[in-house]
Amino acid sequence: MISAIIAKAWGSETYRARLLADPVAVLRGEGMDLPAGIAIRVVEDTTGTRTLVLPAKPVDLTEEELGRVVGGADPSHCANWCLCCANCAI
């Protein structure tokens, strides 16, 4: 779903502007089930700037589980927002 939203933003300046201005409304409009009160920030990369997202550390993981998640061996605790692996069910 995220890939389709990105492609749509690349293809439509109006959609891109809406996504940047009110991402929660756009994502909900695309059928994403977002919890009430959630804040979403869309950051646009440029040719000279790339964005690294540092997800919140899960508080319910042991050090061993955290090591597996960080190493990519256990996608079950995925933040579910990354676009960089095939493990996400987005």
Short mmCIF file of N, CA and C in Angstrom, two decimals:
data_model
loop_
_atom_site.label_atom_id
_atom_site.label_comp_id
_atom_site.label_asym_id
_atom_site.label_seq_id
_atom_site.Cartn_x
_atom_site.Cartn_y
_atom_site.Cartn_z
N MET A 1 0.82 -1.19 0.00
CA MET A 1 0.00 0.00 0.00
C MET A 1 0.87 1.26 0.00
N ILE A 2 1.92 1.27 0.80
CA ILE A 2 2.81 2.43 0.86
C ILE A 2 3.44 2.69 -0.50
N SER A 3 3.86 1.66 -1.18
CA SER A 3 4.47 1.82 -2.51
C SER A 3 3.49 2.46 -3.48
N ALA A 4 2.23 2.07 -3.42
CA ALA A 4 1.21 2.65 -4.30
C ALA A 4 0.98 4.12 -3.98
N ILE A 5 1.01 4.47 -2.71
CA ILE A 5 0.84 5.87 -2.29
C ILE A 5 2.01 6.71 -2.79
N ILE A 6 3.22 6.18 -2.66
CA ILE A 6 4.40 6.89 -3.15
C ILE A 6 4.30 7.09 -4.66
N ALA A 7 3.94 6.05 -5.39
CA ALA A 7 3.81 6.17 -6.85
C ALA A 7 2.75 7.21 -7.22
N LYS A 8 1.66 7.22 -6.48
CA LYS A 8 0.60 8.18 -6.73
C LYS A 8 1.09 9.61 -6.48
N ALA A 9 1.88 9.80 -5.43
CA ALA A 9 2.45 11.12 -5.11
C ALA A 9 3.44 11.56 -6.18
N TRP A 10 4.21 10.63 -6.71
CA TRP A 10 5.15 10.96 -7.79
C TRP A 10 4.39 11.36 -9.06
N GLY A 11 3.22 10.81 -9.26
CA GLY A 11 2.47 11.06 -10.49
C GLY A 11 1.52 12.24 -10.43
N SER A 12 1.26 12.75 -9.23
CA SER A 12 0.29 13.84 -9.10
C SER A 12 0.80 14.88 -8.10
N GLU A 13 1.06 16.05 -8.59
CA GLU A 13 1.54 17.14 -7.72
C GLU A 13 0.48 17.50 -6.67
N THR A 14 -0.78 17.45 -7.04
CA THR A 14 -1.86 17.76 -6.11
C THR A 14 -1.91 16.72 -4.98
N TYR A 15 -1.84 15.45 -5.34
CA TYR A 15 -1.85 14.37 -4.34
C TYR A 15 -0.63 14.49 -3.43
N ARG A 16 0.55 14.75 -4.02
CA ARG A 16 1.78 14.91 -3.25
C ARG A 16 1.64 16.04 -2.23
N ALA A 17 1.08 17.17 -2.66
CA ALA A 17 0.89 18.30 -1.76
C ALA A 17 -0.06 17.95 -0.62
N ARG A 18 -1.14 17.22 -0.93
CA ARG A 18 -2.07 16.78 0.11
C ARG A 18 -1.40 15.83 1.09
N LEU A 19 -0.60 14.90 0.56
CA LEU A 19 0.11 13.93 1.40
C LEU A 19 1.06 14.64 2.34
N LEU A 20 1.78 15.64 1.86
CA LEU A 20 2.70 16.40 2.70
C LEU A 20 1.95 17.24 3.74
N ALA A 21 0.80 17.81 3.35
CA ALA A 21 0.06 18.70 4.24
C ALA A 21 -0.78 17.96 5.28
N ASP A 22 -1.38 16.85 4.91
CA ASP A 22 -2.28 16.12 5.82
C ASP A 22 -2.16 14.62 5.61
N PRO A 23 -1.01 14.04 6.00
CA PRO A 23 -0.78 12.62 5.72
C PRO A 23 -1.80 11.68 6.35
N VAL A 24 -2.28 11.99 7.53
CA VAL A 24 -3.25 11.11 8.19
C VAL A 24 -4.52 11.00 7.35
N ALA A 25 -5.03 12.13 6.88
CA ALA A 25 -6.24 12.11 6.07
C ALA A 25 -6.02 11.35 4.76
N VAL A 26 -4.89 11.56 4.13
CA VAL A 26 -4.60 10.87 2.87
C VAL A 26 -4.48 9.37 3.10
N LEU A 27 -3.74 8.96 4.13
CA LEU A 27 -3.56 7.53 4.40
C LEU A 27 -4.88 6.87 4.76
N ARG A 28 -5.68 7.54 5.56
CA ARG A 28 -7.01 6.99 5.88
C ARG A 28 -7.87 6.90 4.63
N GLY A 29 -7.75 7.91 3.76
CA GLY A 29 -8.49 7.90 2.51
C GLY A 29 -8.09 6.75 1.61
N GLU A 30 -6.87 6.27 1.77
CA GLU A 30 -6.38 5.13 1.00
C GLU A 30 -6.72 3.80 1.66
N GLY A 31 -7.41 3.86 2.82
CA GLY A 31 -7.85 2.64 3.47
C GLY A 31 -6.98 2.16 4.62
N MET A 32 -5.99 2.94 5.01
CA MET A 32 -5.15 2.54 6.15
C MET A 32 -5.92 2.75 7.44
N ASP A 33 -5.86 1.77 8.32
CA ASP A 33 -6.50 1.84 9.63
C ASP A 33 -5.49 2.42 10.61
N LEU A 34 -5.61 3.71 10.90
CA LEU A 34 -4.68 4.38 11.81
C LEU A 34 -5.38 4.65 13.13
N PRO A 35 -4.69 4.42 14.24
CA PRO A 35 -5.31 4.68 15.55
C PRO A 35 -5.65 6.16 15.72
N ALA A 36 -6.68 6.44 16.48
CA ALA A 36 -7.05 7.83 16.79
C ALA A 36 -5.88 8.52 17.49
N GLY A 37 -5.64 9.75 17.16
CA GLY A 37 -4.60 10.53 17.81
C GLY A 37 -3.21 10.30 17.27
N ILE A 38 -3.07 9.45 16.25
CA ILE A 38 -1.74 9.17 15.68
C ILE A 38 -1.28 10.37 14.86
N ALA A 39 -0.01 10.68 14.94
CA ALA A 39 0.58 11.73 14.12
C ALA A 39 1.49 11.06 13.09
N ILE A 40 1.39 11.48 11.86
CA ILE A 40 2.23 10.96 10.79
C ILE A 40 2.95 12.15 10.17
N ARG A 41 4.24 12.00 9.96
CA ARG A 41 5.03 13.04 9.32
C ARG A 41 5.58 12.47 8.02
N VAL A 42 5.33 13.14 6.92
CA VAL A 42 5.89 12.75 5.64
C VAL A 42 7.06 13.69 5.35
N VAL A 43 8.22 13.11 5.09
CA VAL A 43 9.42 13.87 4.79
C VAL A 43 9.85 13.49 3.38
N GLU A 44 10.06 14.48 2.55
CA GLU A 44 10.41 14.23 1.16
C GLU A 44 11.91 14.30 0.98
N ASP A 45 12.49 13.22 0.47
CA ASP A 45 13.91 13.21 0.13
C ASP A 45 14.13 14.08 -1.11
N THR A 46 15.34 14.61 -1.22
CA THR A 46 15.73 15.36 -2.42
C THR A 46 16.97 14.69 -2.99
N THR A 47 17.47 15.21 -4.09
CA THR A 47 18.67 14.61 -4.67
C THR A 47 19.87 14.75 -3.75
N GLY A 48 19.86 15.75 -2.88
CA GLY A 48 21.00 15.96 -1.98
C GLY A 48 20.75 15.57 -0.54
N THR A 49 19.55 15.13 -0.22
CA THR A 49 19.20 14.79 1.16
C THR A 49 18.44 13.48 1.21
N ARG A 50 18.85 12.59 2.10
CA ARG A 50 18.14 11.34 2.35
C ARG A 50 17.71 11.32 3.80
N THR A 51 16.61 10.62 4.08
CA THR A 51 16.05 10.57 5.42
C THR A 51 16.26 9.19 6.03
N LEU A 52 16.74 9.14 7.24
CA LEU A 52 16.88 7.91 7.99
C LEU A 52 15.87 7.96 9.12
N VAL A 53 14.98 6.99 9.17
CA VAL A 53 13.98 6.94 10.23
C VAL A 53 14.47 6.01 11.32
N LEU A 54 14.54 6.52 12.52
CA LEU A 54 14.93 5.72 13.67
C LEU A 54 13.65 5.36 14.42
N PRO A 55 13.15 4.13 14.25
CA PRO A 55 11.91 3.73 14.92
C PRO A 55 12.08 3.72 16.44
N ALA A 56 10.96 3.87 17.13
CA ALA A 56 10.97 3.78 18.58
C ALA A 56 11.40 2.38 19.00
N LYS A 57 12.19 2.30 20.04
CA LYS A 57 12.64 1.00 20.55
C LYS A 57 11.46 0.28 21.21
N PRO A 58 11.19 -0.96 20.79
CA PRO A 58 10.13 -1.73 21.45
C PRO A 58 10.47 -1.94 22.91
N VAL A 59 9.52 -1.71 23.78
CA VAL A 59 9.80 -1.80 25.21
C VAL A 59 9.58 -3.20 25.77
N ASP A 60 8.94 -4.07 25.02
CA ASP A 60 8.61 -5.39 25.55
C ASP A 60 9.52 -6.50 25.04
N LEU A 61 10.68 -6.15 24.48
CA LEU A 61 11.59 -7.17 23.96
C LEU A 61 12.76 -7.39 24.91
N THR A 62 13.19 -8.65 24.98
CA THR A 62 14.42 -8.95 25.72
C THR A 62 15.59 -8.49 24.87
N GLU A 63 16.77 -8.43 25.44
CA GLU A 63 17.96 -8.03 24.68
C GLU A 63 18.21 -9.01 23.53
N GLU A 64 17.95 -10.30 23.76
CA GLU A 64 18.15 -11.31 22.71
C GLU A 64 17.17 -11.08 21.55
N GLU A 65 15.89 -10.84 21.89
CA GLU A 65 14.89 -10.58 20.85
C GLU A 65 15.23 -9.30 20.09
N LEU A 66 15.65 -8.28 20.81
CA LEU A 66 16.02 -7.02 20.19
C LEU A 66 17.18 -7.23 19.22
N GLY A 67 18.14 -8.05 19.59
CA GLY A 67 19.27 -8.35 18.71
C GLY A 67 18.83 -9.03 17.43
N ARG A 68 17.85 -9.93 17.52
CA ARG A 68 17.34 -10.60 16.31
C ARG A 68 16.60 -9.62 15.41
N VAL A 69 15.82 -8.72 16.01
CA VAL A 69 15.08 -7.73 15.22
C VAL A 69 16.05 -6.79 14.53
N VAL A 70 17.01 -6.27 15.26
CA VAL A 70 18.00 -5.33 14.70
C VAL A 70 18.80 -6.01 13.60
N GLY A 71 19.10 -7.28 13.76
CA GLY A 71 19.85 -8.01 12.76
C GLY A 71 19.00 -8.46 11.58
N GLY A 72 17.69 -8.23 11.64
CA GLY A 72 16.81 -8.59 10.54
C GLY A 72 16.34 -10.03 10.56
N ALA A 73 16.68 -10.77 11.61
CA ALA A 73 16.34 -12.18 11.66
C ALA A 73 14.91 -12.43 12.15
N ASP A 74 14.29 -11.43 12.75
CA ASP A 74 12.96 -11.64 13.31
C ASP A 74 12.04 -10.47 12.94
N PRO A 75 11.29 -10.59 11.84
CA PRO A 75 10.42 -9.50 11.42
C PRO A 75 9.11 -9.40 12.20
N SER A 76 8.89 -10.26 13.18
CA SER A 76 7.61 -10.26 13.87
C SER A 76 7.38 -9.00 14.70
N HIS A 77 8.43 -8.28 15.01
CA HIS A 77 8.30 -7.04 15.78
C HIS A 77 8.56 -5.82 14.91
N CYS A 78 8.39 -5.98 13.62
CA CYS A 78 8.64 -4.90 12.66
C CYS A 78 7.78 -3.69 12.99
N ALA A 79 8.34 -2.50 12.82
CA ALA A 79 7.60 -1.26 13.02
C ALA A 79 6.51 -1.10 11.96
N ASN A 80 6.58 -1.88 10.90
CA ASN A 80 5.56 -1.95 9.85
C ASN A 80 5.48 -0.69 9.00
N TRP A 81 6.51 0.13 9.01
CA TRP A 81 6.51 1.33 8.18
C TRP A 81 7.68 1.39 7.24
N CYS A 82 8.62 0.48 7.36
CA CYS A 82 9.80 0.56 6.50
C CYS A 82 9.46 0.07 5.10
N LEU A 83 10.24 0.53 4.15
CA LEU A 83 10.04 0.11 2.77
C LEU A 83 11.23 -0.68 2.28
N CYS A 84 12.10 -1.07 3.20
CA CYS A 84 13.39 -1.61 2.76
C CYS A 84 13.52 -3.11 2.89
N CYS A 85 12.48 -3.82 3.26
CA CYS A 85 12.63 -5.28 3.31
C CYS A 85 11.35 -5.95 2.81
N ALA A 86 11.48 -7.19 2.47
CA ALA A 86 10.35 -7.95 1.96
C ALA A 86 9.53 -8.57 3.09
N ASN A 87 9.94 -8.35 4.35
CA ASN A 87 9.26 -8.97 5.47
C ASN A 87 7.95 -8.27 5.85
N CYS A 88 7.84 -7.00 5.48
CA CYS A 88 6.65 -6.23 5.88
C CYS A 88 5.41 -6.70 5.14
N ALA A 89 4.31 -6.67 5.82
CA ALA A 89 3.05 -7.11 5.24
C ALA A 89 2.22 -5.93 4.75
N ILE A 90 2.88 -4.87 4.36
CA ILE A 90 2.18 -3.68 3.87
C ILE A 90 1.73 -3.89 2.46
#
